[in-house]
CSV table of C-alpha atoms in Angstrom, one decimal:
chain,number,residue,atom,x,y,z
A,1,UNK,CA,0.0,0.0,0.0
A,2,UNK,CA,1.0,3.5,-1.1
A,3,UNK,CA,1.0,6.1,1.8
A,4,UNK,CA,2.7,8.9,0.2
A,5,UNK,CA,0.9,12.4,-0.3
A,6,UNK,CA,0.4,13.5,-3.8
A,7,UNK,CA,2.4,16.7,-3.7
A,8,UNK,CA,0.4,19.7,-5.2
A,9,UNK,CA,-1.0,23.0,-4.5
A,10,UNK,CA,-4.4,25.0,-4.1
A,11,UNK,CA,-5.8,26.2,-7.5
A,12,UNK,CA,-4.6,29.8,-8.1
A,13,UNK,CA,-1.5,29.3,-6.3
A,14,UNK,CA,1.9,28.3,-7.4
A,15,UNK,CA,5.5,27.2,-6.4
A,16,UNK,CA,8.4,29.0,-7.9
A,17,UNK,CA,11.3,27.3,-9.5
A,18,UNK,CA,14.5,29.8,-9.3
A,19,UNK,CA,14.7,30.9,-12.3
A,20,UNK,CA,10.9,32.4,-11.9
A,21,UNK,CA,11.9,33.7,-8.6
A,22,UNK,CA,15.1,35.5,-9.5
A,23,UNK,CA,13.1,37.2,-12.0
A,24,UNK,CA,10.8,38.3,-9.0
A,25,UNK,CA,13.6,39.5,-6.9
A,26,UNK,CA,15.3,40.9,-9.9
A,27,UNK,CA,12.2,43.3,-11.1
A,28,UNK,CA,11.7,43.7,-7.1
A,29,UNK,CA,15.0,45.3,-7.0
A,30,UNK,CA,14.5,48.1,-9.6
A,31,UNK,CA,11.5,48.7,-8.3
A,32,UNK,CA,12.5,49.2,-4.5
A,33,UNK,CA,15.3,51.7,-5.6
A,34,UNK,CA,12.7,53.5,-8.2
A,35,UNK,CA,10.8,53.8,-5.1
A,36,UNK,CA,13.7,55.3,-2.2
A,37,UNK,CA,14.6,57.7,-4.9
A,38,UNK,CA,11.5,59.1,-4.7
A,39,UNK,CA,11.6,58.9,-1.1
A,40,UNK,CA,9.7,56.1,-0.5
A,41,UNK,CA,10.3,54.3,2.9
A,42,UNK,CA,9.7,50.7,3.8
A,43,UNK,CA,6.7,49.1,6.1
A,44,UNK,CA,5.3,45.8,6.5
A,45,UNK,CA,2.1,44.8,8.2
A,46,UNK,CA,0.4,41.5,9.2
A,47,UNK,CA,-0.7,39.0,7.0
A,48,UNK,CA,-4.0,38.6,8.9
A,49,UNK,CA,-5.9,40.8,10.1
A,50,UNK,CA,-9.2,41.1,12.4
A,51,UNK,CA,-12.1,40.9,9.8
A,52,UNK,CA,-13.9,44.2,10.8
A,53,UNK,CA,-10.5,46.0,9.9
A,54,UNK,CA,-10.5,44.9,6.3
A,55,UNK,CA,-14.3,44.9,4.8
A,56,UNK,CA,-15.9,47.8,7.5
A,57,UNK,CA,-15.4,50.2,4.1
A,58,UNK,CA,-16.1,47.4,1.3
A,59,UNK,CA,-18.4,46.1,-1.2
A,60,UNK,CA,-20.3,42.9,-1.4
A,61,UNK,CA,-17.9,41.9,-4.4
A,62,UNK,CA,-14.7,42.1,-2.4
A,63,UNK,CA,-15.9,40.3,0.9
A,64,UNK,CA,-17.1,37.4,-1.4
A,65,UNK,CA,-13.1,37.4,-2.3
A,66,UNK,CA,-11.8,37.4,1.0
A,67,UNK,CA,-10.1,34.5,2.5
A,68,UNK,CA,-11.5,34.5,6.2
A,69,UNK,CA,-11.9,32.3,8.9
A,70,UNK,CA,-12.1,31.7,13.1
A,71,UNK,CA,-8.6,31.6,14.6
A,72,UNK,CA,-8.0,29.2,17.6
A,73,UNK,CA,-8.9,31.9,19.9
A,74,UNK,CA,-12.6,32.2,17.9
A,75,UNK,CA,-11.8,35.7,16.5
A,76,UNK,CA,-13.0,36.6,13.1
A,77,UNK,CA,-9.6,37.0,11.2
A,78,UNK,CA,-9.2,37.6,7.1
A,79,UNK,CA,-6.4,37.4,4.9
A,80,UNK,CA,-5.5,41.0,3.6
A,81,UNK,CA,-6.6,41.2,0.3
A,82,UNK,CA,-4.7,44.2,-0.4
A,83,UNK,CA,-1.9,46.5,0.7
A,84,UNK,CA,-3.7,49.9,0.9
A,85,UNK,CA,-6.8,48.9,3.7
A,86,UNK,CA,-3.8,47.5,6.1
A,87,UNK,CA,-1.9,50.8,5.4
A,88,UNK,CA,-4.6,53.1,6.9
A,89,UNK,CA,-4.7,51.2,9.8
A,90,UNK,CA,-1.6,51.2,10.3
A,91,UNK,CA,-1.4,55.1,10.0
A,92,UNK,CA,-3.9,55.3,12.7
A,93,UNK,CA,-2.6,53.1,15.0
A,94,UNK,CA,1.3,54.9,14.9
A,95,UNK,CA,0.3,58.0,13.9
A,96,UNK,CA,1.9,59.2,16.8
A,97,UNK,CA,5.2,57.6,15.7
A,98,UNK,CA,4.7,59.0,12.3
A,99,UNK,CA,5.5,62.6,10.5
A,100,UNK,CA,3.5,64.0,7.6
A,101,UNK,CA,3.4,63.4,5.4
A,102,UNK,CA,4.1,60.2,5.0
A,103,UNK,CA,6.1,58.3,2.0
A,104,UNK,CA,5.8,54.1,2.5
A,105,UNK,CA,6.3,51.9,-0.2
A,106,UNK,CA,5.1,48.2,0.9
A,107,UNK,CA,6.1,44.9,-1.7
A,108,UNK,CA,4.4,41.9,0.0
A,109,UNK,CA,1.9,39.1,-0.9
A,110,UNK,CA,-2.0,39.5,-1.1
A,111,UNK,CA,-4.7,36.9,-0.9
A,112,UNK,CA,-8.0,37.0,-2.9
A,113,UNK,CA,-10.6,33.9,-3.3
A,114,UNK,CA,-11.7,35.2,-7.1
A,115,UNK,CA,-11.3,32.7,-10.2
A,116,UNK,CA,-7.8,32.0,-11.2
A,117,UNK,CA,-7.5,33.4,-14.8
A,118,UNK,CA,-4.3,34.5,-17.0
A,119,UNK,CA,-2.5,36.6,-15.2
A,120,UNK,CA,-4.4,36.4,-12.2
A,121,UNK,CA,-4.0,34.3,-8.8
A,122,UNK,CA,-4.8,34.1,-5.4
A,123,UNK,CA,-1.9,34.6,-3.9
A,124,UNK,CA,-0.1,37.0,-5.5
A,125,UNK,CA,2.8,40.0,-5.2
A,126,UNK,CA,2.0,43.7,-4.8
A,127,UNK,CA,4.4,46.5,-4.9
A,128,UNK,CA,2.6,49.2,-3.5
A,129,UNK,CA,3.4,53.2,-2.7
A,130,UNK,CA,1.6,55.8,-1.2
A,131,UNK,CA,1.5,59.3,0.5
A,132,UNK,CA,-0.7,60.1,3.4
A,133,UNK,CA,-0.6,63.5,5.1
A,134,UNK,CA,-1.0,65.9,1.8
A,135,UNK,CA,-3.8,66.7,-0.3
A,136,UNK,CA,-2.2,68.2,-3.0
A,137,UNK,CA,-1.9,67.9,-6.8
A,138,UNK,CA,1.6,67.7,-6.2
A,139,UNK,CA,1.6,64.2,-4.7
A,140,UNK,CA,-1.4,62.9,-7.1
A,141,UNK,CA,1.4,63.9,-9.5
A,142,UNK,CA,4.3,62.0,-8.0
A,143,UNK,CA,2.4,59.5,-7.7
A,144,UNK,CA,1.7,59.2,-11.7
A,145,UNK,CA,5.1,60.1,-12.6
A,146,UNK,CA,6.5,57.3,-9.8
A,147,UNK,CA,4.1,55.0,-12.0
A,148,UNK,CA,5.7,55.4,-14.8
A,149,UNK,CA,9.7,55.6,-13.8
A,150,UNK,CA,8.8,52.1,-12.1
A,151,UNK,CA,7.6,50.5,-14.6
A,152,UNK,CA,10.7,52.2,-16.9
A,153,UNK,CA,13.0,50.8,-14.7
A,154,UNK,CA,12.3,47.1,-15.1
A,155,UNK,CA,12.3,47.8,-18.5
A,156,UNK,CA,8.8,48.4,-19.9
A,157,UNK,CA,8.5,52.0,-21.4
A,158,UNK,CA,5.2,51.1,-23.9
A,159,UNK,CA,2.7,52.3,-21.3
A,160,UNK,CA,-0.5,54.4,-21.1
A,161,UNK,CA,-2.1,55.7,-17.7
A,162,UNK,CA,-5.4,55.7,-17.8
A,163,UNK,CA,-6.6,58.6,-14.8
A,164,UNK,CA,-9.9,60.2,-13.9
A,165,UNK,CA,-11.1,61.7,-11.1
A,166,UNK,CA,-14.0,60.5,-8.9
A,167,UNK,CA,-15.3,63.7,-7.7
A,168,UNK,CA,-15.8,65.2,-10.8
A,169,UNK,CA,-18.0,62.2,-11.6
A,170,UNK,CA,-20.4,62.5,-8.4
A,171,UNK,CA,-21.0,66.2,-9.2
A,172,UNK,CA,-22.3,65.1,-12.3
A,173,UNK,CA,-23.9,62.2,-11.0
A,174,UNK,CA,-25.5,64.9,-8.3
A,175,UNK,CA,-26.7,66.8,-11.4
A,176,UNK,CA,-28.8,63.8,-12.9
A,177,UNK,CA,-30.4,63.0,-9.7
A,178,UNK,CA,-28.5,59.8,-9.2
A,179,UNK,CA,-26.1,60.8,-6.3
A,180,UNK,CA,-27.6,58.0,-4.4
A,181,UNK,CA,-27.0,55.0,-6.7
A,182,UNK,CA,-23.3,56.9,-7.2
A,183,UNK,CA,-21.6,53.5,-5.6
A,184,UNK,CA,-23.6,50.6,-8.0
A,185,UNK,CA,-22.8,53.7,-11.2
A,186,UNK,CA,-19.5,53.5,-10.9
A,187,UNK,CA,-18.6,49.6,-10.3
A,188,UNK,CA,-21.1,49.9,-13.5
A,189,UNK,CA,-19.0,51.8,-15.4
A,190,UNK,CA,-16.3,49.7,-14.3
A,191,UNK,CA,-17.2,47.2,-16.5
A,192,UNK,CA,-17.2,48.7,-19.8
A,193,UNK,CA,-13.6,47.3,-20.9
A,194,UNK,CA,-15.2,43.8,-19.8
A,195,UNK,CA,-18.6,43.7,-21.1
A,196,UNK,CA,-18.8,46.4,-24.0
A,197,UNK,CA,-21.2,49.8,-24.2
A,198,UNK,CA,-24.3,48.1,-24.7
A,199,UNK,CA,-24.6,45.7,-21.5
A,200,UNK,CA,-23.0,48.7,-19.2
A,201,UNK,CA,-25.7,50.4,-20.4
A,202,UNK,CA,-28.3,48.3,-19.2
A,203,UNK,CA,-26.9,47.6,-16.7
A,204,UNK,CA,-27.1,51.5,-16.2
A,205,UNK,CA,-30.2,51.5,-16.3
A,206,UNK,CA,-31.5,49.0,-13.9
A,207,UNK,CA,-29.4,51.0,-11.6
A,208,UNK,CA,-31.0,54.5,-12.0
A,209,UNK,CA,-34.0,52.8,-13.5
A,210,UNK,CA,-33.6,55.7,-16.5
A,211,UNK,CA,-32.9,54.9,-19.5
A,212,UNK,CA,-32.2,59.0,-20.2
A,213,UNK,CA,-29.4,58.5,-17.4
A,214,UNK,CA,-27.5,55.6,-18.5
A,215,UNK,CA,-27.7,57.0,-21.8
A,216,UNK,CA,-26.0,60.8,-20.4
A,217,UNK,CA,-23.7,58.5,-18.1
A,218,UNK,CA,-22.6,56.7,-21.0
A,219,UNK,CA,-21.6,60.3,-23.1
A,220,UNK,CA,-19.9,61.4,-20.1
A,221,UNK,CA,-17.7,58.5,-19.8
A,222,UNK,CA,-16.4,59.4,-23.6
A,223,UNK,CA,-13.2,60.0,-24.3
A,224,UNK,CA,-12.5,62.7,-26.5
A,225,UNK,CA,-9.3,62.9,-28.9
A,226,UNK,CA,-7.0,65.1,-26.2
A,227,UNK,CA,-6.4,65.4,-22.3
A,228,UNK,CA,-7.6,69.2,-22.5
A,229,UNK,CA,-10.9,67.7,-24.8
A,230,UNK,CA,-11.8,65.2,-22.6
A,231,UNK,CA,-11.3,67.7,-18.8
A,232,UNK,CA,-13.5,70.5,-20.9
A,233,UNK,CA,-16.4,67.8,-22.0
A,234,UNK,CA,-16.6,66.5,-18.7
A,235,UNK,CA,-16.0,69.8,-16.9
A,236,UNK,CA,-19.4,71.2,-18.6
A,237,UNK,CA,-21.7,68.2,-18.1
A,238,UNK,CA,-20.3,68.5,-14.1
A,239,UNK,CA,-21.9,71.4,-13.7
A,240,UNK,CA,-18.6,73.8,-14.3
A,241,UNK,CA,-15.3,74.6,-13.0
A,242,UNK,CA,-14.9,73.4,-9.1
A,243,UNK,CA,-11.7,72.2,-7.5
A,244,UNK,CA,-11.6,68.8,-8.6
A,245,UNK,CA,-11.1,70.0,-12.2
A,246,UNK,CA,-8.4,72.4,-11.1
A,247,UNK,CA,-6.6,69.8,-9.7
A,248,UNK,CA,-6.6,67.8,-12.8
A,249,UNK,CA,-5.5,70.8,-14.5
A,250,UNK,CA,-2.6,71.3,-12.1
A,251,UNK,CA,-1.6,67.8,-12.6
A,252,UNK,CA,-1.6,68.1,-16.1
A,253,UNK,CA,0.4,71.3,-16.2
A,254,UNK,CA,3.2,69.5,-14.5
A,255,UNK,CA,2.9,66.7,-16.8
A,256,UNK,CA,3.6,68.9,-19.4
A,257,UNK,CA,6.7,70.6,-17.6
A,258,UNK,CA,8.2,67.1,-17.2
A,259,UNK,CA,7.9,66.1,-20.8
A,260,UNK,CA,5.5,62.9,-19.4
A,261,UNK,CA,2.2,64.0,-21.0
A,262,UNK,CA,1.8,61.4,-24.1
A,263,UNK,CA,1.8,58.7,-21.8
A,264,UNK,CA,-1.5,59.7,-19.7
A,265,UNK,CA,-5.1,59.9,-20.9
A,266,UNK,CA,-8.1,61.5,-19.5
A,267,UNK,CA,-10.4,58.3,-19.7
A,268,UNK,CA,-13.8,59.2,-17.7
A,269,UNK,CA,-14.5,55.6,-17.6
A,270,UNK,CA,-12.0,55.3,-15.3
A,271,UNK,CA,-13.5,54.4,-11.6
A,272,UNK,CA,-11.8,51.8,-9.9
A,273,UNK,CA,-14.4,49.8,-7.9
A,274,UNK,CA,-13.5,50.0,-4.6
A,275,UNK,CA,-15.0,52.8,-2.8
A,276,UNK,CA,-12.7,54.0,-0.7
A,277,UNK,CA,-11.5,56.1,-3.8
A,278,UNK,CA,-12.6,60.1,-3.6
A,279,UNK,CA,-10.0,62.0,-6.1
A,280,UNK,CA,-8.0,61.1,-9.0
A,281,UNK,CA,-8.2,57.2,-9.6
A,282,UNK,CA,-5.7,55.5,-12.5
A,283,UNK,CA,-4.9,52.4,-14.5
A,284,UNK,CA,-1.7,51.6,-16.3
A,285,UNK,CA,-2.3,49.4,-19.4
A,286,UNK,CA,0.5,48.0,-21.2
A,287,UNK,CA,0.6,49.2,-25.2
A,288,UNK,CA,1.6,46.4,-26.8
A,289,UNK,CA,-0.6,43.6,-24.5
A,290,UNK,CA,-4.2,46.0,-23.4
A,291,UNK,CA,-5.4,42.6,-22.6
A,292,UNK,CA,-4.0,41.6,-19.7
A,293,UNK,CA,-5.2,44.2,-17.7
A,294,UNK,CA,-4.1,46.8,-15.5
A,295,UNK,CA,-0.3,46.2,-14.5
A,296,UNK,CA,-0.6,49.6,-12.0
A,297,UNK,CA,-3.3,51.5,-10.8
A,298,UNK,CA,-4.5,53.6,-7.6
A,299,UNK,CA,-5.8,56.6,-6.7
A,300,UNK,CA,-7.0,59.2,-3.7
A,301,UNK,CA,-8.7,57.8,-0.9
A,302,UNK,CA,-8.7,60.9,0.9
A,303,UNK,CA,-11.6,59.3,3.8
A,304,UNK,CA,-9.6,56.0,4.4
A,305,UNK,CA,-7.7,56.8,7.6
A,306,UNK,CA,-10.9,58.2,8.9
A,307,UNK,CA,-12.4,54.8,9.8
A,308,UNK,CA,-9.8,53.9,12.1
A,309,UNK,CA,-9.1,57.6,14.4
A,310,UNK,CA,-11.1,61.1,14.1
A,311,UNK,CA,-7.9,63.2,12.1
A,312,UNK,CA,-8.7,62.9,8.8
A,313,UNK,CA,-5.4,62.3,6.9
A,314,UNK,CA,-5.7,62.2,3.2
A,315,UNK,CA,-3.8,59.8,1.2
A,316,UNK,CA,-3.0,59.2,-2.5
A,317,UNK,CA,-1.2,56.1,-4.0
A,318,UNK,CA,-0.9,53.4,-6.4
A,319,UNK,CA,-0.3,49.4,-6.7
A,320,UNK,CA,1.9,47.3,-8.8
A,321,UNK,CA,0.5,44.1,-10.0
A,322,UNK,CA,3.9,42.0,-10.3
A,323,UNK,CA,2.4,39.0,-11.0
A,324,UNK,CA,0.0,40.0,-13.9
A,325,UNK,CA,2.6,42.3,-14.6
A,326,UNK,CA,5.3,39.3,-15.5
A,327,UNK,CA,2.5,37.4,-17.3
A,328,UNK,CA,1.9,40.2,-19.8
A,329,UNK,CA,6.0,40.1,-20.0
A,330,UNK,CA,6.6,36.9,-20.8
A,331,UNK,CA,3.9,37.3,-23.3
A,332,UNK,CA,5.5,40.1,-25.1
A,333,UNK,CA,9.3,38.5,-24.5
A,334,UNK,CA,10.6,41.0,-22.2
A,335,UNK,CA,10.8,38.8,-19.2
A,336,UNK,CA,14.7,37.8,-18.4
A,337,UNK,CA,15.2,35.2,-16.3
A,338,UNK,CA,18.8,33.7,-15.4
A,339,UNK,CA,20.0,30.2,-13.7
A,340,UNK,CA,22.0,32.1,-10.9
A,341,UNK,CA,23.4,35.1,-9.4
A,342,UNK,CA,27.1,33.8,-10.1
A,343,UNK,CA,29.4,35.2,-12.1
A,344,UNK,CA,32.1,32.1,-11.8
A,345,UNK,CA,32.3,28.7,-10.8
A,346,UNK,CA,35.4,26.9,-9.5
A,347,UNK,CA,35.7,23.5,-11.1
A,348,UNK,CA,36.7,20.8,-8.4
A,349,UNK,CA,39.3,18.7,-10.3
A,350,UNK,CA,41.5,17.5,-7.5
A,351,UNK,CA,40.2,17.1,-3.9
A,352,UNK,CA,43.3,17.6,-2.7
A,353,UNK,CA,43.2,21.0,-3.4
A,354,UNK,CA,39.7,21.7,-1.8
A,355,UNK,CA,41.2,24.1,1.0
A,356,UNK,CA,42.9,26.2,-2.2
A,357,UNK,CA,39.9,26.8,-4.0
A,358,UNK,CA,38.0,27.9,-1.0
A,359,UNK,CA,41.2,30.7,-0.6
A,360,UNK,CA,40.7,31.6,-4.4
A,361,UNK,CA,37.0,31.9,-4.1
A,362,UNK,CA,37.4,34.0,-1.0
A,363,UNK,CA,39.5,36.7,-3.1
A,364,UNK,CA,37.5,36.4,-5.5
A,365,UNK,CA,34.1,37.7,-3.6
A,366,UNK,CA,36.7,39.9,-2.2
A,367,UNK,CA,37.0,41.7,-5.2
A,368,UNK,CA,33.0,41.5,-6.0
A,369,UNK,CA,32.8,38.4,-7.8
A,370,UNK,CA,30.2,36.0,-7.2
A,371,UNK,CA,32.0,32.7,-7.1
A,372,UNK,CA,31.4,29.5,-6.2
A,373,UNK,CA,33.4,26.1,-5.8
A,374,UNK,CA,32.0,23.0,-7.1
A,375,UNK,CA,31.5,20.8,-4.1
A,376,UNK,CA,32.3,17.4,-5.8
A,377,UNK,CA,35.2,16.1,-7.7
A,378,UNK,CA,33.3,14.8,-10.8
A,379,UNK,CA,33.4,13.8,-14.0
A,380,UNK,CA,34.4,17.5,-15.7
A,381,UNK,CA,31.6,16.6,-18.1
A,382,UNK,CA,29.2,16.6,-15.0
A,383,UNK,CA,30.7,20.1,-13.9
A,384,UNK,CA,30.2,21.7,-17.6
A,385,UNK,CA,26.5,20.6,-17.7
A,386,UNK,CA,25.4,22.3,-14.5
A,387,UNK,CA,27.2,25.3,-14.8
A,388,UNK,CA,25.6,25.6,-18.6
A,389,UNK,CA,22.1,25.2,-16.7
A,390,UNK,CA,22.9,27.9,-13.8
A,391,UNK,CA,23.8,30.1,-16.8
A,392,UNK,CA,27.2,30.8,-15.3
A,393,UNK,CA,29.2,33.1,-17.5
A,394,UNK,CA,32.9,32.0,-16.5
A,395,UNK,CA,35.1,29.3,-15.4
A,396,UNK,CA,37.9,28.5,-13.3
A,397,UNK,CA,40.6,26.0,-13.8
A,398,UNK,CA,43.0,25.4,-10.9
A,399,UNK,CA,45.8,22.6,-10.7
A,400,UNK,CA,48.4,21.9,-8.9
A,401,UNK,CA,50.7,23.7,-10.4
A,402,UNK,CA,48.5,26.4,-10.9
A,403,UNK,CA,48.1,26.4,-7.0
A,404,UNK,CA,51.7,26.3,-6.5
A,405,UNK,CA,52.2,29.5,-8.9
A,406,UNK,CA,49.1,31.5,-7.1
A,407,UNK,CA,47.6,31.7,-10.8
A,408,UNK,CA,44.2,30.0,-12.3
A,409,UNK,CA,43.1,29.7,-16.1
A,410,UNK,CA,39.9,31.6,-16.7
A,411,UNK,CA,37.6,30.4,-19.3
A,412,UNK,CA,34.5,32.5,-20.8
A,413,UNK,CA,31.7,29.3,-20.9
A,414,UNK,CA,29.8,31.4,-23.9
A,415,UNK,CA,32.8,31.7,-26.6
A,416,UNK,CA,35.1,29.4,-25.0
A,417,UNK,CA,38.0,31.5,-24.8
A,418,UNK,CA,40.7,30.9,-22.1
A,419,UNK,CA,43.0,33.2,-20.2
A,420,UNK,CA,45.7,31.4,-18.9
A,421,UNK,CA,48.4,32.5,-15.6
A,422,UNK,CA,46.1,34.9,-14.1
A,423,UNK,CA,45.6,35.7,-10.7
A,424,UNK,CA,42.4,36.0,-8.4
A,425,UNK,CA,42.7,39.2,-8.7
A,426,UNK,CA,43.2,40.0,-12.9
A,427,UNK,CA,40.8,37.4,-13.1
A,428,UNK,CA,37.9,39.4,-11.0
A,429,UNK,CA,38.6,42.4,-13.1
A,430,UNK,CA,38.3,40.7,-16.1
A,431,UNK,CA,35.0,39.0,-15.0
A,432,UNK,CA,33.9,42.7,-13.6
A,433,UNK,CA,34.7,44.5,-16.8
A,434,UNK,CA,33.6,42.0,-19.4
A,435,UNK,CA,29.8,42.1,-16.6
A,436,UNK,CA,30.1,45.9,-16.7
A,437,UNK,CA,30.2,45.7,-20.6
A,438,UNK,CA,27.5,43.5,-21.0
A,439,UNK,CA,25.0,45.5,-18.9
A,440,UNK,CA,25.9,48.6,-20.2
């Protein structure tokens, strides 16, 4: 009889082989330092949480996604589902501890109990930034520019930021009579990527039961041929100039002083579903894949904090999707993945030498190579194969004589080339100059 386990995991999760997870840590990486040079500082929160924390401000749709349960202690505990919810509790519990504003940037996993599709998991990575403590259009600014210089960093500059803003919506929602179904309008209008004009619009309708107002809803949602087009159309069915289309204004202005303009519509559909969002709300689509989805998006959610202490502090921020984010890369090609982090491996040829290569690999690292010694004295063949599958670059020969001399043969594994009598030290800066080449 058989009593082993059949090793697998939940639907919508997964394990990651190394090469996978480099490339994680890799675009990780970029992004942290894209992040502290916009002075960004790191946080980290509990993966659970106590239920009412997380769905007190939510819809039906996201509690249905939550992964919650009764801990061993019979509290009512849930999985965070995202970053940002977690983020204004935390602001109110240490807001003592904390100046104003405030500049966190939080990479860590999420949990959400929705069907697994491309691109989409339950368990998956966010990279997360955001501002509390200003209510200006200079951080709703930073925050779209940081969106962008991101996603440049790892690497993908075909992008187009989708941006609205929610208050300009509600006055003209106010000015149709249909303030109070504002909430089931706007996860509406949410939908219109999804399920196409015609079914958002009766969808409109059962929700304002007018057909007149899910027709007007639907022409202010248009977007017109520029930024200035679009602000003015929906600026005039709002009811009119008011603060919220200043700010877009002042947003757009420095846009325009940075050069960063092209890459950011004015795309009234835009709503983001969650309604916690009161300001300017965005989604980043990739150009060449608009299928996959949103890769980045965010907004203000200027009332967030409020739940959890009587300040109000108003926030702004925005939300990496690395895992969707991957997918759409490996779909277009652009995802590099690598075997290892070495730059060198030392073949073991003669165990009698095993305390010399450890000295060589130690001045090696010493130099800032990233070396290591093949642990076995095998077959050379053996040693060849699995450095070719780490996808080390270089080689190191060592014999006895070489040992004796203080020298090693270095060998280039891509073109085969061999550089004979050189020591640990000519040898790192060879490897560093020929790596410094290469990612130039």
């Amino acid at each position: 009889m058989n009593d082993f386990i059949q090793p697998r995991v939940l639907k919508g999760f997964r394990d990651f082989l190394p090469a996978d997870e480099m490339l994680r840590a890799d675009l990780i990486e970029k992004l942290t330092r894209t992040y502290r040079a916009y002075g960004f500082v790191p946080i980290d929160t509990p993966v659970l949480e106590y239920t009412e924390i997380l769905l007190r401000k939510s819809n039906g749709e996201t509690e249905k996604q939550v992964f919650r349960f009764k801990d061993n202690g019979n509290r009512n505990v849930a999985m965070r589902f995202d970053l940002t919810v977690p983020f204004a509790r935390f602001t109110a519990e240490h807001r003592e501890k904390l100046y104003f504003p405030f500049k966190r940037y939080h990479i860590a996993k999420v949990w959400r109990g929705e069907k697994p599709q491309a691109g989409r998991y339950r368990e998956f990575v966010q990279c997360d930034f955001d501002t509390v403590g200003s209510d200006s259009a200079t951080s709703d600014f930073e925050t779209l520019a940081l969106m962008k210089a991101a996603l440049m960093a790892i690497g993908v500059d075909r992008v187009t930021v989708h941006m609205n803003h929610r208050g300009i919506f509600n006055r003209f929602l106010a000015g149709i009579g249909a303030a109070e179904k504002s909430e089931d309008v706007l996860r509406a209008v949410d939908k219109l990527s999804k399920l196409g004009a015609e079914e958002v619009e009766k969808e409109l309708c059962s929700v304002t039961g007018s057909m007149d107002s899910a027709k007007r809803i639907l022409d202010y949602i248009q977007t017109k041929a520029t930024f200035q087009e679009t602000l003015s159309h929906i600026e005039d069915l709002a009811g009119g100039e008011a603060d919220d289309t200043r700010r877009l204004k002042d947003i757009y202005a420095m846009m325009c002083a940075s050069g960063i303009e092209k890459s950011y519509v004015l795309d009234p559909s835009i709503t983001r579903g969650l309604d916690y969002y009161t300001g300017v709300v965005y989604e980043t689509f990739l150009d060449d894949l608009p299928s996959i989805g949103s890769v980045c998006s965010g907004g203000r959610y200027d009332n967030l904090a409020g739940l959890y202490m009587k300040e109000k502090v108003p926030g702004v921020g925005a939300s990496i999707g690395l895992d969707r984010l991957i997918a759409g890369l490996s779909e277009l090609g652009l995802a590099k993945s690598r075997g290892s982090y070495l730059d060198a491996e030392i073949y073991n040829t003669d165990q009698s030498l095993s305390a010399h290569y450890q000295k060589v690999a130690s001045e090696l690292r010493e130099h800032g190579v990233a070396v290591e010694v093949f642990p076995d004295t095998a077959k050379m063949q053996k040693q060849y194969a699995v450095t070719e599958k780490k996808g080390i670059p270089w080689g190191i020969i060592i014999s006895a004589e070489n040992a004796h001399t203080g020298t090693l043969t270095l060998k280039d594994l891509r073109t085969r080339t061999q550089f004979t009598g050189l020591t640990a030290q000519k040898a790192a800066e060879h490897i560093l100059e020929e790596k410094g080449k290469k990612a130039q």
